[in-house]
Amino acid sequence: MVTSVASTLGSFSSQKALRLANVYLEKAYGESDLEIAQELCRETELSLTQAKRVAKCDNDQVMMDEIGATFIKLGQLLREQGCVPEADAIRKKGEKLVHAIGNVQKVSQPNGIAQLQKGTLHSVERAQASGVTHSSFQGFETSNNNPAVVPAHIFAENVNPPARAFKLPGPDERLHDTLQLAGCLDLLQATLMPGDKLEPTTHEWLQAIEKDTDEQDRLKTLATEVTRVFKRDELKDAKAVAEAVYLAPVLGKDDFQNLLSEFYSGIDHSGLLKIYQLEGLAHLIQCAHPGYIDADDLVKTLGLLSSRLQGTHRQSSHHMHKLTLAVSHVLDAMADTKVKDIDRKKLHEPLSLYLGELTKSTDPYLVYQAAYAYQALLCIPDNETKWQSAMRRTGKVTQGLSRLVSAVKGLDLDKLIKGLKEIQGFGGISNFVEITTTAYDKITLAQSRQGFMESLKEGFSFDRKRDWYSALRGADVLIRDGELAAFRELVCRAPCRLDPAFQWGVCQRLGEIAANQTWDSDIRRSAIAFLGEIYKEDAVWGQQPIIKQWILNILIQLASSSGNGVQLHTAAAEAQLEELEANGDEKKRDLYQGCRQRGPESYPLKIALPEFASPSLLDRVQSRPDVDGNIRLLKKQRIKGRSNKVYIPPQAKSRIQEIDETRFPLMENVKEFLDSDRKVFLLLGDSGAGKLTFINELEYDLWQSYKNKTDRIPLFINLPTIDKPEHDMIAKHLRKAEFTEPQIREMKRHRKLILICDGYDESQETHNLYMSNRLNQPGEWDAKMIISCRTEYLGADYRDHFQPRDRNQQPDPSQFQEAIITPFTRGMVHEYIHQYVAIHQPLWRREDYQQALDLIPGLKDLVTNPFLMTLTLDVLPRMVDPGQHLSTMHVTRVGLYDHFVEQWLERGKKRLEEKDMAPQAREEFERLTAEGFTVNGIGFIKKLAIAIYKEQGGQPVVEYSQLVDEGSWKDEFFKSRDKQLLCEACPLTRSGNQHRFIHRSLLEYAMARAIYDPEDRRNKTLAVPSSSRRGSMSSTLSFEIEDDSIQTLNSGKEPDFSSPLVWRSFVNDHLLLQFLEERVQQEPLFKAQLFHYIEHSKTDMKWRKAAANAITILVRAGVQFIGADLRGIRIPGADLSFGIFDSAQLQDADLRKVNLEYVAMRKTDLRRAQMTGVQFGEMPFLSEDSEIHSCAYSPDGATLAVGGFESGIQLYSTSTYQRIRRSSFRETVQCIVYSPQSDRIATCSLDEVKIRNAETDLLFTLKGHTDKVNCVAFSPVGGRIASGSDDGTVRLWSLWSDGGFCLRTYSGYGSAIFCLAYSPNDRQIASGGAGYTVWLWNTGILGDCMRILSGHIGVVLAVKYSPRGDQVASASEDTTVRLWDMDSGACHHILTGHVGPVINVAFSPKGNQVATGSADKTAKLWDIETGHCRQTLTGHTDVVTGVVYSPKGNQIASVSKDRSIRLFSVSSRLISSNHCAEVYGVKCSPSGGSIASCGLDGTIRLWDRITGGLSRTLKGHRDAVFGIDFSSRGDWIVSGGADMTVRIWDVDSGACHQILIGHTEYVMAVAFSPYDDTIASASRDKTVRVWDTTTGERRWIWTGHSAMMSVMISPDGTQVASGSSSAVRIWDLETGCSYRTKGEFAGSALSVVYSPRGTRLASVGHDQTIHLWSANSGDHLFALKGHTGTVRCVAYSPEGDLLASGGYDRTVRIWDLESGVALAIVEDFQSPVYSVAWDPMSDDDDNCLVTGSGDGSVLKWNVNKSGGVVKLLWSSTNGTLAVTGALLEGVRGLSSVNKQLLEQRGAIMEPREHAPVVEQEKQEPVIKQEKQEPDRHGISSLLCLLGIGR
């Protein structure tokens, strides 16, 4: 609070008290605190009261006026503060005070001259619309009692403003000059003018151009291009500046602002200040339309002028005059724009000083221009406060100024005159001497000049505004708009009419009118006559000799002008001079003679029309290559011939892993991309998914919307037609479209593109085309890219090939978008059929097609592919034999292609028959027909396909020119008449000289048919060997090996050496392999041929490529090589991924570079095999001596550090994964992290944090926590570290000093902190713990909690930020991981699938994946976008305590309490089409038709019972499916899952028939009744629900359990058995009554099953035991013991004599119920076994068992009861390497890393004696076991489990 000085005011003078009042008032204006500001106002009032008292006593009227003004300002401030009553009282006091002295003034902020209409080009409409009529001057005489009078003929009326005539151009006509362009654009801005105001030709032109938007765009684009050429012009001479400035008034806002910026930059950076640049800048500001320039731009400009002028050295008076003139124009414009708050000290005062210096000149022209500029400067208010201005100034801000502003705005001359009169009272001509009485005989010319300059210099004193400046600015407005009559009246009536400065300015303007050739001749004569009047009429205009001299000088200049069009004003001026020669007395005549003798002065009038350079800027623009004509031609070519085709708008999903039900309209998605800032859109889809059809539709839409040069040009690029598209792709394409090099350069500089790149896969590209073509880089193409690719071509890291990268070459996901076309829905199929029938009118009706789709097995799945849909509708009538029942047909993809090609050829033959042909052509056609036209056609496409693969590496487009390709291989296909006829009939298309198959898949089909043609058993295809690259990818169709297949071939004869399989590797040609897979399934002979190649490779290496192709095809076709004799085979480079080779003989085999990812080789003999470069997709695990708690990669990727229980720190080299250092200390390391620079390691244990160097040596210890420290994290910059503790705090430490110190302590969480993470931007710390929440802390000074993330229902055990910091992942005891959005704090994904607490979480470096580790002994990989589990990583035998990605993201390390470190390669390939995660349930159909499985991936899969082939996938559940069951007839499946629904499925169609809703938690088990009328479901909501299958109604809800885990209906349909975490209950299905089982029971009943006769129940659970119960009494019968872990599943054999059980110990045990012993133990599993089921179709001695396990595999086993032998029949696996018992003795080339891996997985490196088989002792049928409490994880037990408890 300011201390009051009221007690001392009594001694102050009025001046001192007023000054003090202004000091208080200034402080009050600047004070933000309202209370302080009001107190300052009170002090102001006290000071003013004292000043008033003293001034009143002194009778100081001037002081009273100033005091009154200050009172009024104080009142205004009080009103702003909301003190309205006080404000009104103060204001009235002030007004009363100024009234008392008769000088009322309203205090207001000074304003500049009004905003003037901008522009130098004016249409007729503008002049007439803005004109002021003579009626504006009614009552004018009363405002001026002594007006001047001039002859009536001078400016008798208002006229149109001057405009230059120009020729109106026609469409696309070249323009002559920039004046013509500017005139046209000016007319376009006047299109609202009534037609009768325009000349007829102009009106017609405007009407025509209104309809021609292309022409409008052309003219506007030309103007834009002129400004761009000007910007690139390095010289920017006066002529270029003049041309750019002349065009400025008609430019659009963006172009205008760019031009203004260029002028500003030129002035700012030029070494020598150029006058014409300043003049150009001034003109731009003056002609700007409203809103084109803001105040900040003008302030910036004034600052630039001030700085440049101060640095300008004194130059000639002429130069200084021009410089000052340019400054005046800029200041005029700034005054017009009413710029405020200019910094007085930085801008106002320096410029004032510069202008003040000019007043010392003896040149009146320069002094006048300086005075004019100074007056303009005064109209730009500075940033002085009101009280500062009042104290400093002696002049007053008057009411007249505000009147003047409004007058000029509205061209109200009456108000303008009144405003000038009021200004006059404060510094107008009243302060001059009486000029009218000055006689020529009393003053010399020199004295007159001196007096004139002295009068001008008054304008520099005390900021005094002069009325003559304001009057001249008003005159400029009137002249500009052709209001010359009003201008005359203003000059005659202005109060400053006799002011020499005003007269000087008026004469200058009259001279410029007279010299301007664009004015009418009468106007120019009037201007000269007006000058004569002012010269002659001394009584009216005064006798100032300097003015008379200036008039004579103007007339002499006019009379002496030369050049075209000046004769008029030359003659008129000369005549006027002759008239003036005799005017006046002798002194005046002497003045005249002296001026004539000297000739014109050196300051010519500003009269010249703009002179442009040659060539002009426009000429340079128009000399550019015309690209628009070529673009229009390209547009016509691309949209022409667009026939009426069937088109169904495709649907898409945003990620490959998403389920198809998340689909959205693709076209809308692409349009959103085009409107966004993203740069690349990747369009994916399977072969035939409709990518090209959609692209064509999109291109058509884009061309239709393309209107002008500013739009993006859609450019379709067929990538296979471009040679090396990774470089200069766009230019190569445009050259093919016949664009010239200058046109291409022009487009590159000035056009924007939408690149639609089709066929990335067909071009066999691996480059990132966006990056390699440097799109959107400086000087490169401005383009958005839409690029298509087949899904099967890609690996898991496919985005690297498409994503733009930032300046650090890191992928930038924000610039990338993708969509995957989804298959047709049922509704889309129906709509396609409807359109197809309507357009093509085939023989079949729509109902016929629909019936075929419903009845033909598997056809509905095929036609979800658009291209296959087309093929199907085309050939289906041909494929169906009369009378054939549709349900008996078998349709395959390759079969559809067979029929389609044959039908196409038959139609082609028919077209040729009807065509007029030359005799020779007709002869060739008949010959082809006689030989078999279809056979010839198929032979032709087979040979063409071979040539394309052999000569072009599979690149599908063949360019053929008869002149260029004479004698080449292409002649064979395109030169002769018979080949030309075949080309015309075959499914080929031609565009110019380019030939290709109508669809890429047809090329692959033709090649597949060349490899094996069912119609050509001998397969006689001529071919030449060639090399090609290879890759890896897999499919999982299955087929059984037939023992007699190989026998069908002559074993003594070699295979066909001409086959393409011999000279090219096809392991990367996915669709071609799919055709061949189907051939294998259909043609035993082809399968035998493939085995023949493999067999011959054993003895002759020339067959090794064919053998590699052959075994790849067989593996992909699902052929399982269990026990196969493959000794000595040579298959280098083959793809055996997902292959089944259990017990196979592969001794001495050549397996170099073979892909063995996820292969099954249990007990396979690999002795002496060559295995250099084989790929297993995994790394060996590392072993430690104790439990491992944490691991971390160094940021440089060189080292992996691990720490654990009393083990210290171990360091491993990532190049060899050998231990390179073991720390000397042996303390427990709970958490370990690296600094960002890899030079420090931080660990935590007990209540302290230890900082070590990279060699693990201790540097210092951070102490401060009061309890155990659980976690640490380095800041991204490395200078700080955060720690979390059981004491409930997070501490932030500084590490810049050697010892480190605590910067800040975050408290408030309220419970133990178990995890924390630093955000990538260093601004946040996330922490989680026992409070079930995640807290986000501010790392700044405030250190507050910014947000709390709530949602977990268990302890938060891990938290991590994504690499970009936009997401946080938190892992919890509640078995889930939550992904949080950092902008909103919302949880956008909950990752479910683990069955134990999730201990750790890690983001991949690219941020697209999350890895998790859990107490369920698994690690999982999740897709960030979809939230789906991509892969489950198994192998650990205890809690997974840590997971981490390597810095490159290509590996994952996981650590466990099992003392191991497991290393997994992050696969670059897509996941198998089988289950990608745990299989929770398997069931066998009672009818024996199929086997069903369900799992974590949310799918139900149906497998062929015999072959193991996948026959159907049922999708619909939104999350994991936990239970399934078949109906009694096998025609229905019921399922239940994590989405809390029960679903009923049709097995034949795969359709979801019914959804039963009611459960409120996961549905864990479901069961059909034997009569299929009832379904039972068990849920974690603690209920069993019984449903009616007919109505879907709920019959019973049974409660009484804890969380339910299993349910089954008895074989007789009378009972339901259910199992929970504490009991087995038996329910009466009729009455709903229940009873518990009796006897001893411990652990959860995870599975409960009835025996086949329904008399017994078996249940299993956590107690590692199988319990058997009486179904009638509930009595406990006996228990089977042997498992070493939780038993998860149990099943009775069909006869009820065997029991199979599986569990977490990764074994399946077969129990003989009569003896109670285990007949067999299967130990070949890689992960827990979750489900077992017996095949009901079994022999007497052999039974078949199906298992489903945690690695996603479904296996079928043969169980021999008599021998207790279990043999694998077939396997379906999702990606688990199984090599248990494989023999590797003498293997060659196997890397040490792979050796270690295989040995760890159970392979045998060296021969060893086999242990004898030990007979298992017979067990007692009843095994007693102590009852145990169920395992419930509380916090304390959980912490103990994880190793972080006390």
Short mmCIF file of C-alpha atoms in Angstrom, two decimals, residues 1309-1607:
data_model
loop_
_atom_site.label_atom_id
_atom_site.label_comp_id
_atom_site.label_asym_id
_atom_site.label_seq_id
_atom_site.Cartn_x
_atom_site.Cartn_y
_atom_site.Cartn_z
CA TYR A 1309 0.33 -41.31 -2.22
CA GLY A 1310 -0.40 -42.80 1.18
CA SER A 1311 1.01 -46.28 0.63
CA ALA A 1312 4.06 -48.12 -0.67
CA ILE A 1313 5.47 -47.10 -4.05
CA PHE A 1314 6.39 -50.15 -6.14
CA CYS A 1315 7.10 -48.61 -9.56
CA LEU A 1316 7.86 -45.31 -11.27
CA ALA A 1317 8.87 -43.98 -14.66
CA TYR A 1318 10.16 -40.71 -16.12
CA SER A 1319 8.34 -39.15 -19.07
CA PRO A 1320 10.44 -38.72 -22.26
CA ASN A 1321 10.15 -34.92 -22.03
CA ASP A 1322 11.52 -34.91 -18.45
CA ARG A 1323 8.45 -33.07 -17.16
CA GLN A 1324 6.59 -35.86 -15.39
CA ILE A 1325 7.14 -38.84 -13.14
CA ALA A 1326 4.52 -41.59 -13.02
CA SER A 1327 4.37 -43.75 -9.91
CA GLY A 1328 2.20 -46.64 -8.79
CA GLY A 1329 1.92 -48.91 -5.83
CA ALA A 1330 -0.28 -50.39 -3.14
CA GLY A 1331 -2.87 -47.64 -3.57
CA TYR A 1332 -4.19 -49.23 -6.80
CA THR A 1333 -3.65 -45.93 -8.67
CA VAL A 1334 -1.04 -44.23 -10.83
CA TRP A 1335 -0.01 -40.69 -9.85
CA LEU A 1336 1.57 -38.26 -12.30
CA TRP A 1337 3.96 -35.80 -10.63
CA ASN A 1338 5.24 -32.49 -11.98
CA THR A 1339 9.06 -32.48 -12.00
CA GLY A 1340 9.12 -28.67 -11.98
CA ILE A 1341 9.47 -26.40 -8.99
CA LEU A 1342 5.87 -26.87 -7.91
CA GLY A 1343 6.27 -30.62 -7.63
CA ASP A 1344 2.54 -31.18 -7.42
CA CYS A 1345 0.45 -34.19 -8.44
CA MET A 1346 -0.89 -33.35 -11.88
CA ARG A 1347 -3.30 -36.26 -12.32
CA ILE A 1348 -4.38 -39.55 -10.75
CA LEU A 1349 -5.17 -42.51 -13.00
CA SER A 1350 -7.72 -44.81 -11.38
CA GLY A 1351 -9.17 -48.09 -12.57
CA HIS A 1352 -7.05 -50.96 -11.33
CA ILE A 1353 -8.52 -53.17 -8.64
CA GLY A 1354 -5.17 -54.43 -7.42
CA VAL A 1355 -1.67 -53.24 -6.58
CA VAL A 1356 0.06 -51.40 -9.44
CA LEU A 1357 3.34 -53.24 -9.99
CA ALA A 1358 4.80 -51.55 -13.09
CA VAL A 1359 4.40 -48.33 -15.03
CA LYS A 1360 6.05 -47.12 -18.25
CA TYR A 1361 5.78 -44.16 -20.63
CA SER A 1362 5.58 -44.72 -24.38
CA PRO A 1363 8.59 -43.43 -26.37
CA ARG A 1364 6.62 -40.36 -27.48
CA GLY A 1365 5.19 -39.76 -24.03
CA ASP A 1366 1.59 -39.80 -25.23
CA GLN A 1367 0.67 -42.98 -23.36
CA VAL A 1368 1.35 -44.64 -20.02
CA ALA A 1369 1.08 -48.39 -19.47
CA SER A 1370 0.40 -49.69 -15.97
CA ALA A 1371 0.53 -53.34 -14.91
CA SER A 1372 -1.28 -54.67 -11.90
CA GLU A 1373 -1.90 -57.50 -9.54
CA ASP A 1374 -5.43 -57.61 -11.02
CA THR A 1375 -3.89 -59.48 -14.06
CA THR A 1376 -4.48 -56.56 -16.44
CA VAL A 1377 -2.44 -53.88 -18.15
CA ARG A 1378 -4.06 -50.51 -18.76
CA LEU A 1379 -3.03 -48.07 -21.48
CA TRP A 1380 -3.73 -44.45 -20.54
CA ASP A 1381 -3.92 -41.45 -22.86
CA MET A 1382 -1.82 -38.61 -21.45
CA ASP A 1383 -3.86 -35.82 -23.02
CA SER A 1384 -7.19 -36.88 -21.56
CA GLY A 1385 -6.17 -39.25 -18.77
CA ALA A 1386 -8.61 -41.82 -20.18
CA CYS A 1387 -7.91 -45.54 -20.28
CA HIS A 1388 -8.28 -46.53 -23.95
CA HIS A 1389 -7.24 -50.19 -23.71
CA ILE A 1390 -7.31 -52.86 -21.02
CA LEU A 1391 -5.03 -55.75 -21.95
CA THR A 1392 -6.46 -58.99 -20.60
CA GLY A 1393 -5.06 -62.47 -21.02
CA HIS A 1394 -2.62 -63.12 -18.22
CA VAL A 1395 -3.94 -65.44 -15.51
CA GLY A 1396 -1.65 -64.10 -12.82
CA PRO A 1397 -0.48 -60.70 -11.60
CA VAL A 1398 1.35 -58.70 -14.27
CA ILE A 1399 4.75 -57.89 -12.83
CA ASN A 1400 6.36 -55.80 -15.55
CA VAL A 1401 5.60 -53.90 -18.71
CA ALA A 1402 7.75 -52.38 -21.46
CA PHE A 1403 7.11 -50.36 -24.62
CA SER A 1404 8.92 -51.22 -27.82
CA PRO A 1405 11.25 -48.44 -29.04
CA LYS A 1406 8.84 -47.69 -31.88
CA GLY A 1407 5.93 -47.51 -29.48
CA ASN A 1408 3.75 -49.93 -31.47
CA GLN A 1409 4.01 -52.87 -29.06
CA VAL A 1410 3.93 -53.59 -25.36
CA ALA A 1411 5.62 -56.55 -23.71
CA THR A 1412 4.41 -57.84 -20.35
CA GLY A 1413 5.71 -60.38 -17.84
CA SER A 1414 3.49 -62.15 -15.37
CA ALA A 1415 3.34 -64.43 -12.39
CA ASP A 1416 1.67 -66.94 -14.74
CA LYS A 1417 5.23 -67.67 -16.03
CA THR A 1418 4.65 -66.14 -19.48
CA ALA A 1419 5.52 -62.99 -21.33
CA LYS A 1420 3.17 -61.57 -23.93
CA LEU A 1421 3.44 -59.14 -26.83
CA TRP A 1422 0.50 -56.81 -27.42
CA ASP A 1423 -0.47 -54.56 -30.29
CA ILE A 1424 -0.89 -51.01 -29.03
CA GLU A 1425 -3.52 -49.96 -31.55
CA THR A 1426 -5.87 -52.90 -31.11
CA GLY A 1427 -5.04 -54.08 -27.63
CA HIS A 1428 -4.81 -57.65 -28.94
CA CYS A 1429 -2.24 -60.19 -27.84
CA ARG A 1430 0.12 -60.89 -30.74
CA GLN A 1431 2.22 -63.60 -29.20
CA THR A 1432 2.80 -65.48 -25.98
CA LEU A 1433 6.42 -66.16 -25.07
CA THR A 1434 6.84 -69.29 -23.00
CA GLY A 1435 9.71 -71.15 -21.42
CA HIS A 1436 9.98 -69.76 -17.92
CA THR A 1437 9.07 -72.07 -15.08
CA ASP A 1438 8.44 -69.41 -12.47
CA VAL A 1439 7.27 -65.81 -12.13
CA VAL A 1440 8.46 -63.54 -14.98
CA THR A 1441 9.85 -60.59 -13.00
CA GLY A 1442 11.05 -58.40 -15.86
CA VAL A 1443 10.75 -57.78 -19.59
CA VAL A 1444 12.69 -55.26 -21.65
CA TYR A 1445 13.18 -54.45 -25.33
CA SER A 1446 16.63 -53.99 -26.79
CA PRO A 1447 17.29 -50.40 -27.96
CA LYS A 1448 16.84 -51.45 -31.59
CA GLY A 1449 13.61 -53.24 -30.74
CA ASN A 1450 14.65 -56.47 -32.43
CA GLN A 1451 14.95 -58.51 -29.24
CA ILE A 1452 13.15 -58.96 -25.95
CA ALA A 1453 14.82 -60.11 -22.76
CA SER A 1454 12.71 -61.61 -19.98
CA VAL A 1455 13.95 -62.61 -16.53
CA SER A 1456 12.38 -64.83 -13.93
CA LYS A 1457 12.57 -66.23 -10.49
CA ASP A 1458 13.50 -69.48 -12.26
CA ARG A 1459 17.01 -67.93 -12.52
CA SER A 1460 16.93 -67.64 -16.28
CA ILE A 1461 17.15 -64.85 -18.83
CA ARG A 1462 15.26 -65.70 -22.01
CA LEU A 1463 15.95 -63.87 -25.27
CA PHE A 1464 13.36 -63.67 -28.00
CA SER A 1465 13.72 -62.24 -31.46
CA VAL A 1466 10.90 -59.87 -32.31
CA SER A 1467 9.70 -61.57 -35.46
CA SER A 1468 9.67 -59.58 -38.69
CA ARG A 1469 7.02 -61.88 -40.11
CA LEU A 1470 3.30 -62.12 -39.60
CA ILE A 1471 1.90 -64.46 -36.99
CA SER A 1472 0.57 -67.82 -38.15
CA SER A 1473 -3.09 -68.12 -39.09
CA ASN A 1474 -3.52 -70.57 -36.19
CA HIS A 1475 -4.24 -69.52 -32.63
CA CYS A 1476 -1.85 -66.73 -31.70
CA ALA A 1477 -2.19 -67.22 -27.95
CA GLU A 1478 -3.29 -69.73 -25.34
CA VAL A 1479 -5.76 -72.45 -26.32
CA TYR A 1480 -8.21 -72.73 -23.42
CA GLY A 1481 -10.56 -75.35 -24.78
CA VAL A 1482 -10.68 -78.25 -27.23
CA LYS A 1483 -13.66 -80.45 -28.08
CA CYS A 1484 -14.24 -83.26 -30.57
CA SER A 1485 -17.44 -83.42 -32.56
CA PRO A 1486 -19.61 -86.43 -31.56
CA SER A 1487 -20.19 -87.03 -35.25
CA GLY A 1488 -16.46 -87.28 -35.85
CA GLY A 1489 -16.41 -84.48 -38.36
CA SER A 1490 -14.18 -81.91 -36.80
CA ILE A 1491 -12.29 -80.73 -33.75
CA ALA A 1492 -12.97 -77.32 -32.22
CA SER A 1493 -10.60 -75.15 -30.21
CA CYS A 1494 -10.91 -71.76 -28.54
CA GLY A 1495 -8.52 -69.41 -26.87
CA LEU A 1496 -7.23 -66.07 -25.78
CA ASP A 1497 -7.26 -64.65 -29.32
CA GLY A 1498 -11.07 -64.58 -29.21
CA THR A 1499 -11.58 -67.13 -31.99
CA ILE A 1500 -13.02 -70.60 -32.33
CA ARG A 1501 -11.23 -72.74 -34.89
CA LEU A 1502 -12.45 -75.91 -36.53
CA TRP A 1503 -9.89 -78.52 -37.58
CA ASP A 1504 -10.16 -81.50 -39.85
CA ARG A 1505 -10.22 -84.56 -37.61
CA ILE A 1506 -8.00 -86.65 -39.86
CA THR A 1507 -5.53 -84.16 -41.35
CA GLY A 1508 -5.48 -81.36 -38.80
CA GLY A 1509 -6.22 -78.85 -41.54
CA LEU A 1510 -7.93 -75.62 -40.48
CA SER A 1511 -11.39 -75.67 -42.03
CA ARG A 1512 -13.06 -72.63 -40.49
CA THR A 1513 -12.53 -69.79 -38.03
CA LEU A 1514 -15.49 -68.47 -36.06
CA LYS A 1515 -15.17 -64.83 -35.05
CA GLY A 1516 -17.52 -62.75 -32.97
CA HIS A 1517 -16.42 -62.76 -29.38
CA ARG A 1518 -14.82 -59.48 -28.37
CA ASP A 1519 -12.30 -61.08 -26.06
CA ALA A 1520 -10.92 -64.44 -24.95
CA VAL A 1521 -13.08 -67.55 -25.38
CA PHE A 1522 -12.73 -69.84 -22.36
CA GLY A 1523 -15.16 -72.66 -23.04
CA ILE A 1524 -16.78 -74.51 -25.96
CA ASP A 1525 -18.94 -77.60 -26.48
CA PHE A 1526 -20.52 -79.47 -29.42
CA SER A 1527 -24.17 -80.38 -29.66
CA SER A 1528 -24.94 -84.10 -29.70
CA ARG A 1529 -25.15 -84.18 -33.51
CA GLY A 1530 -22.11 -81.99 -33.99
CA ASP A 1531 -24.00 -79.35 -35.97
CA TRP A 1532 -23.87 -76.61 -33.32
CA ILE A 1533 -21.18 -75.20 -31.07
CA VAL A 1534 -21.75 -73.21 -27.90
CA SER A 1535 -19.06 -70.88 -26.56
CA GLY A 1536 -18.54 -68.53 -23.63
CA GLY A 1537 -15.91 -65.91 -23.05
CA ALA A 1538 -14.54 -62.80 -21.44
CA ASP A 1539 -17.12 -60.60 -23.20
CA MET A 1540 -19.68 -62.14 -20.77
CA THR A 1541 -21.74 -63.66 -23.58
CA VAL A 1542 -22.78 -67.17 -24.52
CA ARG A 1543 -22.91 -67.72 -28.28
CA ILE A 1544 -24.38 -70.52 -30.40
CA TRP A 1545 -22.75 -71.17 -33.79
CA ASP A 1546 -23.78 -73.09 -36.93
CA VAL A 1547 -20.89 -75.44 -37.70
CA ASP A 1548 -21.59 -75.67 -41.44
CA SER A 1549 -21.93 -71.96 -42.15
CA GLY A 1550 -19.83 -70.55 -39.35
CA ALA A 1551 -22.60 -68.05 -38.56
CA CYS A 1552 -23.42 -66.97 -35.03
CA HIS A 1553 -26.98 -68.17 -34.56
CA GLN A 1554 -27.75 -66.73 -31.14
CA ILE A 1555 -26.19 -64.60 -28.38
CA LEU A 1556 -27.28 -65.23 -24.80
CA ILE A 1557 -26.73 -62.26 -22.48
CA GLY A 1558 -27.05 -62.16 -18.72
CA HIS A 1559 -23.75 -62.95 -17.06
CA THR A 1560 -21.93 -60.03 -15.45
CA GLU A 1561 -18.44 -61.53 -15.45
CA TYR A 1562 -16.32 -63.82 -17.62
CA VAL A 1563 -18.11 -66.98 -18.83
CA MET A 1564 -15.62 -69.71 -18.00
CA ALA A 1565 -17.39 -72.88 -19.18
CA VAL A 1566 -20.41 -73.97 -21.26
CA ALA A 1567 -22.09 -77.31 -21.94
CA PHE A 1568 -24.83 -78.73 -24.19
CA SER A 1569 -27.36 -81.21 -22.82
CA PRO A 1570 -27.48 -84.60 -24.60
CA TYR A 1571 -30.79 -83.58 -26.23
CA ASP A 1572 -29.46 -80.18 -27.34
CA ASP A 1573 -32.45 -78.39 -25.79
CA THR A 1574 -30.49 -76.95 -22.88
CA ILE A 1575 -27.21 -75.11 -22.36
CA ALA A 1576 -25.49 -74.57 -19.04
CA SER A 1577 -22.94 -71.80 -18.48
CA ALA A 1578 -20.68 -71.05 -15.52
CA SER A 1579 -19.25 -67.64 -14.79
CA ARG A 1580 -16.96 -65.75 -12.47
CA ASP A 1581 -20.06 -63.83 -11.42
CA LYS A 1582 -20.63 -66.85 -9.10
CA THR A 1583 -23.64 -68.17 -11.00
CA VAL A 1584 -24.59 -71.11 -13.17
CA ARG A 1585 -27.20 -70.23 -15.75
CA VAL A 1586 -29.32 -72.73 -17.67
CA TRP A 1587 -30.70 -71.61 -21.04
CA ASP A 1588 -33.36 -72.92 -23.41
CA THR A 1589 -31.68 -73.31 -26.82
CA THR A 1590 -34.91 -72.86 -28.76
CA THR A 1591 -36.07 -69.59 -27.23
CA GLY A 1592 -32.87 -68.30 -25.69
CA GLU A 1593 -34.75 -67.83 -22.44
CA ARG A 1594 -33.06 -68.40 -19.11
CA ARG A 1595 -34.46 -71.41 -17.21
CA TRP A 1596 -32.37 -71.33 -14.03
CA ILE A 1597 -29.89 -69.11 -12.21
CA TRP A 1598 -28.03 -71.07 -9.54
CA THR A 1599 -25.93 -69.34 -6.91
CA GLY A 1600 -24.03 -70.53 -3.88
CA HIS A 1601 -20.60 -70.94 -5.41
CA SER A 1602 -17.62 -68.71 -5.32
CA ALA A 1603 -16.19 -67.82 -8.76
CA MET A 1604 -17.27 -70.55 -11.18
CA MET A 1605 -14.69 -72.34 -13.33
CA SER A 1606 -16.39 -75.36 -14.92
CA VAL A 1607 -19.75 -76.90 -15.74
#
